[in-house]
């Protein structure tokens, strides 16, 4: 059988835990019975030491880095020193409330309290003040930010959050049933989501504002076995232990999983019968994966479990080195070149140096926020912020000077000469520039319904298949100017099958059982069939198109040389100090301080230079050449904020309009300069325009390309810029056929590279993207990069998950993403450009915006509701006072994967009804029921465009449990590039269970093998305080004592800080009172005694006694957690 065994010392303390694979973790104790050492199966160890009073004084990790804690005479923590020498200090009032906190990088943060010892004001180092008010019952009623804007909160008679009112007076409302379960949630625009439960309280259905209903089916044990949508049922098959072993789509496509004794996926057999395998080390970390073609990827780790190296098939290895705080110190790429990074003692990035020894320097303000940059070559970028820390101005010493205005919710309403407006839910409703306004309106489900062009000259209407019988999928797009309408049809798995044009042409797509496009028929113009190898790589594409590239192949041999920083060093090429290309043999380029291309000069005898200008959001606004200037207009309500209109800048006359799907896929162009003629696009599988046809089916333009986008041949007289990757909004510059604007960057097809480095480099989870100039991961046959930021690795319009956002936050050099999410980056990149990147990398921009906004608002409201300030002498209970989260319910019903998350062990009340006859296994079951160990459920991939799926997914995302991906109903109505061999960034690569894998692939079966083969990207820098992730035993201890690392984790670990670090509230409204009347050793003893009683009652079969002891154990666990939080980490951090 698959048994986990436990060994004990003569004193009854846990001595060893051996998993079903025979891998053992050992525990050692001092004479007082305190845990002092954990030795893992690979002989790595962590140690903890105590002071004379028995308090944890130091923790040493696997790499022998030590964290030290100092206390005052009352037992309160007064300092925590990290291995780099950075110190965080604390001082207290006489009543034990936290008065001041500071660290080695940031000045003091001060707190003020009322007579009831509730936090009423926090003052930050720059003088910014945040104030708190409470109702008559002591619950938080209002928070006033540093700009005087108020968020109000209302609770019902049971203390649950009933309403949250923002500074604009817009309200979110929540309703509960008699059992306290959330039954109705109404957003600021009045849209309602309903939740239904069975007789035992399990979530059974979600109904959105349009009536679209999503239901769950369950087995006799309450585990979810099916997802029932209006278009069909998805089935999950489980083994006797409840672990999923198969997944089946509504069309009967089946994926099987092979599990090891720890329920980790070691084998995946896809719907075509192809099998992939993977292997793990003694710590449960993925060490190798082999795809169906036998191509292997290998991973190596340092003693702390941080990735040390990645070996991809057919390439050299990438190596990583980390400092004592777990921050990237050295990156060695495939060619052996090294990038180095230096940090302050608290872990703030101070410099980044490339292989040519060019350094970028970073400076911070009193609050620890980025204040300025010094670029290689001496150019500088400075940031001005409001009292809430939001960027109001970016000054580049080489220009431009970008200035922003924001509304009461912090949304950017003006950027230089562009104005924007939003609805109550934060969705963009208009953008105005140069006297022209483009607008948008949304339906009851929050989907784009109308897109108005050019001051209302005409509008594009979007229709969806709603309840009954529908799934919220896009079914038609039409415009009021020409009366054109395009219709879309889908199969039972939600994949697009037909696109019907008004001229009678039909675009038909055929998919294999792995969701790969195998045939594309675009009217009478295009018929292509695709074949793939066992690794999923496109090997053949045969058929016909108006122009055959094979008949226009140019024979040319070019040999380029490169320097250590991946820059071209061949004759004729030049770069500036910031790595931007300034010359090629064909052209010269000029750049502004925000790394925006401003001039293109051909290398000819009588060159006609092109001059480019941009708005405050980084959008290209004008292009001037040979005395002619075109002006460009956009609609950010459409994913990717694409170009929707061109005008003659001199006369204002419209030239062309472009019509898109809500997900940012180009459909047709209206030639306003030629009597509003309509031309329809015909794209290949990667979004290259092969032909345009008119309303009579005649071909009016055709193109042929090489793989990197050079136009080899073209015919026709229609003028339009969307050719190579044009379906995604990539624009060709002029008639050269080699230079393309890919939003954040410009791309030169002649050399197959971008002209400037990757703004978000390095993305550590994407080893193939370590070359900062590389296009499409070096594989333009399968992938595209229309945003200039993210390779489009997968088909469909995915939601960009919390885990992915976190990974990019961690992976960006200089912490770029953290800055980007504040609407600015170091090279002038705006949040819009990030949204473009997310949308066109398979992410719906509207969903990203809504997720970020909703996550901010909900976490803020729930954090404020769950942490009421305790009064002196009253018992303190830190349990959440908030609406029941459907995520917790669903995760609990889906079973568990013990290896899913070992960062901490927090034990919550669970059922004590025996599930087995073995007391030891029963105790293990109780411990495994901790929410942090429950799997992200299979149905976390709920459709982000389907309102039911969207709302549920948002609820599940909020607590980091679920990871929405692409439900079939949310496919964009065109074939996308083929799935990549790299998975979404959710979950942990090192500990991937079957439920987690099902969740990753449920609605994207083409990514079967790839799920789980991504190295873990861990971040510890937000907030910048002394804390450290602790490695855990392979199985939770089934004995009275916790894992040794838990103590410091509870006090200073990332889990103890998570609510504060990720809270959207400047400081949490928790009065940071030192725990009154009980010292840490007393709490530890209470916890250990309770754990002993649970074990004793279970061994004797006394379940009633076990229930009572478990309640005491839960309370002791909470007390230990609160002890650390109250003495250390409130009111800590301000975003």
Coordinates of C-alpha atoms in Angstrom, one line a residue, residues 111-438:
X111 CA 1.1 54.3 14.6
X112 CA -1.5 56.0 16.7
X113 CA -4.4 54.4 18.7
X114 CA -7.6 55.4 20.4
X115 CA -8.6 54.7 24.0
X116 CA -9.7 51.2 23.0
X117 CA -6.3 50.5 21.6
X118 CA -7.5 50.4 18.1
X119 CA -5.3 51.7 15.3
X120 CA -6.6 55.0 14.1
X121 CA -3.7 56.4 12.2
X122 CA -0.5 55.3 10.5
X123 CA 2.2 57.8 9.4
X124 CA 4.7 56.9 6.8
X125 CA 8.3 58.2 6.5
X126 CA 7.3 60.8 3.9
X127 CA 4.5 62.1 6.2
X128 CA 1.6 60.4 4.4
X129 CA -1.2 59.5 6.8
X130 CA -3.8 56.8 6.6
X131 CA -6.7 56.9 9.1
X132 CA -9.2 54.3 10.4
X133 CA -12.7 54.6 11.9
X134 CA -14.8 52.0 13.6
X135 CA -18.5 51.5 14.2
X136 CA -20.2 51.0 17.6
X137 CA -19.4 47.3 17.6
X138 CA -15.7 47.9 17.0
X139 CA -15.8 46.8 13.3
X140 CA -13.8 48.8 10.8
X141 CA -16.2 51.3 9.2
X142 CA -13.9 53.5 7.1
X143 CA -10.4 54.0 5.8
X144 CA -9.2 57.4 4.8
X145 CA -6.2 57.3 2.6
X146 CA -3.3 59.9 2.4
X147 CA -5.3 62.0 -0.2
X148 CA -8.4 62.1 2.0
X149 CA -10.4 59.6 0.0
X150 CA -12.7 57.3 2.0
X151 CA -13.6 53.7 1.6
X152 CA -16.5 52.6 3.8
X153 CA -17.5 49.2 4.9
X154 CA -20.8 47.8 6.3
X155 CA -21.3 44.6 8.2
X156 CA -24.5 42.7 8.8
X157 CA -25.8 41.5 12.2
X158 CA -23.5 38.5 12.2
X159 CA -20.4 40.6 11.4
X160 CA -20.1 39.6 7.8
X161 CA -19.1 42.1 5.1
X162 CA -22.4 43.3 3.6
X163 CA -21.3 46.3 1.6
X164 CA -18.1 48.1 0.5
X165 CA -18.4 51.6 -0.7
X166 CA -15.6 53.2 -2.7
X167 CA -14.6 56.9 -2.7
X168 CA -16.9 57.6 -5.7
X169 CA -19.9 56.2 -3.7
X170 CA -20.2 53.0 -5.8
X171 CA -21.2 49.9 -3.8
X172 CA -20.5 46.2 -3.8
X173 CA -23.1 44.2 -1.9
X174 CA -23.1 40.6 -0.5
X175 CA -26.0 38.5 0.7
X176 CA -25.9 35.3 2.8
X177 CA -28.2 32.5 3.7
X178 CA -29.1 31.4 7.2
X179 CA -26.0 29.2 7.3
X180 CA -23.7 32.1 6.4
X181 CA -23.0 31.1 2.9
X182 CA -22.6 33.7 0.1
X183 CA -25.7 33.5 -2.0
X184 CA -25.6 36.7 -4.0
X185 CA -23.0 39.2 -4.9
X186 CA -23.9 42.5 -6.7
X187 CA -21.2 44.6 -8.2
X188 CA -21.0 48.4 -8.5
X189 CA -23.0 48.4 -11.7
X190 CA -25.8 46.2 -10.3
X191 CA -24.8 42.9 -11.9
X192 CA -25.6 40.0 -9.7
X193 CA -24.1 36.6 -9.3
X194 CA -26.0 33.9 -7.5
X195 CA -24.6 30.8 -5.8
X196 CA -26.6 27.6 -5.0
X197 CA -25.7 24.9 -2.4
X198 CA -27.0 21.4 -1.6
X199 CA -28.5 20.3 1.7
X200 CA -25.1 19.8 3.3
X201 CA -23.7 23.2 2.1
X202 CA -21.7 22.3 -0.9
X203 CA -21.6 24.7 -3.8
X204 CA -23.6 23.2 -6.6
X205 CA -24.3 26.0 -9.1
X206 CA -23.3 29.5 -10.1
X207 CA -25.7 31.7 -12.1
X208 CA -24.5 34.9 -13.8
X209 CA -26.4 38.1 -14.5
X210 CA -27.6 36.9 -17.9
X211 CA -28.9 33.6 -16.5
X212 CA -26.0 31.4 -17.8
X213 CA -25.8 28.5 -15.3
X214 CA -22.8 26.4 -14.4
X215 CA -23.3 23.3 -12.3
X216 CA -21.1 20.8 -10.5
X217 CA -21.7 17.0 -10.2
X218 CA -20.3 15.1 -7.2
X219 CA -19.6 11.5 -6.1
X220 CA -20.9 9.9 -2.9
X221 CA -18.0 11.5 -1.0
X222 CA -18.8 15.0 -2.3
X223 CA -15.9 15.3 -4.7
X224 CA -16.5 17.1 -7.9
X225 CA -16.7 14.7 -10.8
X226 CA -18.2 16.9 -13.5
X227 CA -18.7 20.5 -14.7
X228 CA -22.0 21.0 -16.4
X229 CA -22.1 23.9 -18.8
X230 CA -24.9 24.9 -21.3
X231 CA -22.8 23.3 -24.0
X232 CA -21.8 20.0 -22.4
X233 CA -20.3 18.2 -19.4
X234 CA -16.7 17.8 -18.5
X235 CA -15.9 14.6 -16.6
X236 CA -13.2 13.8 -14.0
X237 CA -12.5 10.2 -13.2
X238 CA -11.0 9.4 -9.8
X239 CA -9.2 6.4 -8.2
X240 CA -10.2 4.9 -4.9
X241 CA -8.2 7.5 -3.0
X242 CA -10.1 10.3 -4.8
X243 CA -7.2 11.4 -6.9
X244 CA -8.1 12.3 -10.5
X245 CA -6.8 9.8 -13.0
X246 CA -8.6 10.8 -16.2
X247 CA -10.3 13.8 -17.8
X248 CA -12.9 13.7 -20.5
X249 CA -14.3 16.5 -22.6
X250 CA -17.9 16.8 -23.9
X251 CA -16.7 15.3 -27.2
X252 CA -15.3 12.3 -25.5
X253 CA -11.6 13.3 -25.7
X254 CA -9.8 11.6 -22.8
X255 CA -6.6 12.3 -21.0
X256 CA -5.2 9.7 -18.5
X257 CA -2.8 10.4 -15.6
X258 CA -0.4 7.9 -14.0
X259 CA 0.4 8.7 -10.3
X260 CA 3.1 7.7 -8.0
X261 CA 2.6 6.7 -4.3
X262 CA 2.5 10.4 -3.4
X263 CA -0.2 11.1 -6.0
X264 CA 2.2 13.1 -8.1
X265 CA 1.8 12.9 -11.8
X266 CA 4.5 10.7 -13.3
X267 CA 2.8 9.9 -16.6
X268 CA 0.4 11.6 -18.9
X269 CA -1.3 9.9 -21.8
X270 CA -3.1 12.4 -24.1
X271 CA -6.1 11.9 -26.3
X272 CA -4.0 10.7 -29.1
X273 CA -2.4 8.0 -27.0
X274 CA 1.0 9.8 -26.7
X275 CA 2.7 9.4 -23.3
X276 CA 4.9 11.9 -21.4
X277 CA 6.8 11.1 -18.2
X278 CA 8.4 13.0 -15.4
X279 CA 10.6 12.4 -12.4
X280 CA 11.1 13.9 -9.0
X281 CA 13.9 14.1 -6.4
X282 CA 13.8 13.2 -2.8
X283 CA 12.4 16.6 -1.9
X284 CA 9.5 16.3 -4.4
X285 CA 11.0 18.7 -7.0
X286 CA 10.7 17.9 -10.6
X287 CA 14.1 16.9 -12.0
X288 CA 13.3 15.7 -15.5
X289 CA 10.5 15.4 -18.0
X290 CA 10.4 13.5 -21.2
X291 CA 7.9 14.3 -24.0
X292 CA 6.4 11.7 -26.3
X293 CA 9.3 12.1 -28.7
X294 CA 11.8 11.4 -26.0
X295 CA 13.0 15.0 -25.7
X296 CA 14.1 15.6 -22.1
X297 CA 14.2 18.7 -20.0
X298 CA 16.2 18.6 -16.7
X299 CA 16.1 20.9 -13.7
X300 CA 18.7 21.4 -10.9
X301 CA 18.2 23.1 -7.5
X302 CA 20.3 24.7 -4.8
X303 CA 20.0 23.4 -1.2
X304 CA 17.1 25.8 -0.6
X305 CA 15.1 24.5 -3.5
X306 CA 15.7 27.5 -5.7
X307 CA 16.4 26.7 -9.3
X308 CA 20.1 26.4 -10.0
X309 CA 19.9 25.3 -13.6
X310 CA 17.7 24.3 -16.5
X311 CA 18.7 22.1 -19.4
X312 CA 16.3 22.2 -22.3
X313 CA 16.4 19.8 -25.2
X314 CA 19.0 20.6 -27.9
X315 CA 20.5 23.6 -26.0
X316 CA 23.0 24.6 -23.4
X317 CA 22.1 24.9 -19.8
X318 CA 20.9 28.1 -18.0
X319 CA 22.3 28.7 -14.6
X320 CA 21.0 30.8 -11.7
X321 CA 22.7 31.8 -8.4
X322 CA 20.9 33.4 -5.5
X323 CA 22.0 35.5 -2.6
X324 CA 21.3 34.9 1.1
X325 CA 17.9 36.5 0.8
X326 CA 16.9 34.3 -2.1
X327 CA 17.2 37.0 -4.7
X328 CA 18.8 36.4 -8.1
X329 CA 22.4 37.4 -8.0
X330 CA 23.9 35.9 -11.2
X331 CA 22.2 34.7 -14.4
X332 CA 24.3 32.7 -16.8
X333 CA 22.6 32.3 -20.2
X334 CA 22.9 29.6 -22.8
X335 CA 26.1 31.1 -24.2
X336 CA 27.8 31.4 -20.9
X337 CA 27.3 35.2 -20.6
X338 CA 26.6 36.5 -17.1
X339 CA 24.2 39.2 -15.8
X340 CA 24.7 40.3 -12.2
X341 CA 22.5 42.0 -9.7
X342 CA 23.3 43.8 -6.5
X343 CA 20.9 44.5 -3.6
X344 CA 20.6 46.4 -0.4
X345 CA 20.8 44.5 3.0
X346 CA 17.0 44.5 2.9
X347 CA 16.9 43.1 -0.7
X348 CA 16.1 46.1 -2.7
X349 CA 17.7 46.0 -6.1
X350 CA 20.5 48.6 -6.4
X351 CA 22.1 47.7 -9.7
X352 CA 21.9 45.4 -12.7
X353 CA 25.0 44.8 -14.8
X354 CA 25.0 43.2 -18.2
X355 CA 27.9 41.1 -19.7
X356 CA 29.4 44.2 -21.2
X357 CA 29.6 45.7 -17.6
X358 CA 27.0 48.3 -18.3
X359 CA 25.1 49.0 -15.1
X360 CA 21.6 50.4 -14.4
X361 CA 21.4 52.0 -11.0
X362 CA 18.2 52.3 -8.8
X363 CA 17.3 54.8 -6.2
X364 CA 14.4 54.8 -3.7
X365 CA 12.4 57.4 -1.7
X366 CA 11.8 57.4 2.0
X367 CA 9.0 54.9 1.7
X368 CA 11.2 52.5 -0.3
X369 CA 9.5 53.1 -3.6
X370 CA 11.5 53.5 -6.8
X371 CA 12.4 57.2 -7.2
X372 CA 14.9 57.3 -10.0
X373 CA 17.0 55.3 -12.4
X374 CA 20.5 56.0 -13.9
X375 CA 20.8 54.2 -17.2
X376 CA 24.0 53.1 -18.9
X377 CA 25.4 56.2 -20.6
X378 CA 24.1 58.6 -18.0
X379 CA 20.5 59.2 -19.0
X380 CA 18.2 59.3 -16.0
X381 CA 14.5 58.6 -15.3
X382 CA 12.7 60.2 -12.3
X383 CA 9.4 59.4 -10.8
X384 CA 7.0 61.8 -8.9
X385 CA 4.2 60.2 -6.9
X386 CA 1.1 61.3 -5.0
X387 CA 0.6 60.8 -1.3
X388 CA -0.7 57.3 -2.0
X389 CA 2.4 56.4 -3.9
X390 CA 0.9 56.4 -7.4
X391 CA 3.0 57.7 -10.2
X392 CA 2.0 61.2 -11.4
X393 CA 5.0 62.1 -13.5
X394 CA 7.9 60.4 -15.3
X395 CA 10.7 62.7 -16.3
X396 CA 13.3 61.3 -18.8
X397 CA 16.4 63.4 -19.0
X398 CA 16.4 62.7 -22.8
X399 CA 12.6 63.3 -22.9
X400 CA 9.7 62.9 -22.8
X401 CA 8.1 64.4 -19.7
X402 CA 5.1 62.2 -19.0
X403 CA 2.4 63.6 -16.7
X404 CA -0.7 61.8 -15.5
X405 CA -3.9 62.5 -13.7
X406 CA -5.9 60.0 -11.7
X407 CA -9.5 59.8 -10.3
X408 CA -10.5 59.0 -6.7
X409 CA -9.9 55.3 -7.3
X410 CA -6.4 55.9 -8.6
X411 CA -7.3 55.1 -12.2
X412 CA -5.3 57.0 -14.8
X413 CA -7.7 59.5 -16.4
X414 CA -5.2 61.6 -18.4
X415 CA -1.8 61.0 -19.8
X416 CA -0.4 64.1 -21.5
X417 CA -2.9 64.6 -24.4
X418 CA -5.1 61.6 -23.9
X419 CA -8.2 61.5 -21.7
X420 CA -9.9 58.3 -20.4
X421 CA -13.1 57.6 -18.5
X422 CA -14.3 54.5 -16.7
X423 CA -17.6 53.0 -15.4
X424 CA -18.2 52.0 -11.8
X425 CA -16.5 48.6 -12.3
X426 CA -13.3 50.2 -13.7
X427 CA -14.0 49.3 -17.3
X428 CA -12.9 51.8 -19.9
X429 CA -15.9 53.6 -21.5
X430 CA -14.1 56.3 -23.6
X431 CA -10.7 57.5 -24.8
X432 CA -10.3 61.0 -26.3
X433 CA -7.4 62.3 -28.3
X434 CA -7.1 65.2 -30.7
X435 CA -10.8 65.9 -30.6
X436 CA -11.8 62.4 -31.4
X437 CA -13.5 60.1 -28.9
X438 CA -13.8 56.3 -29.1

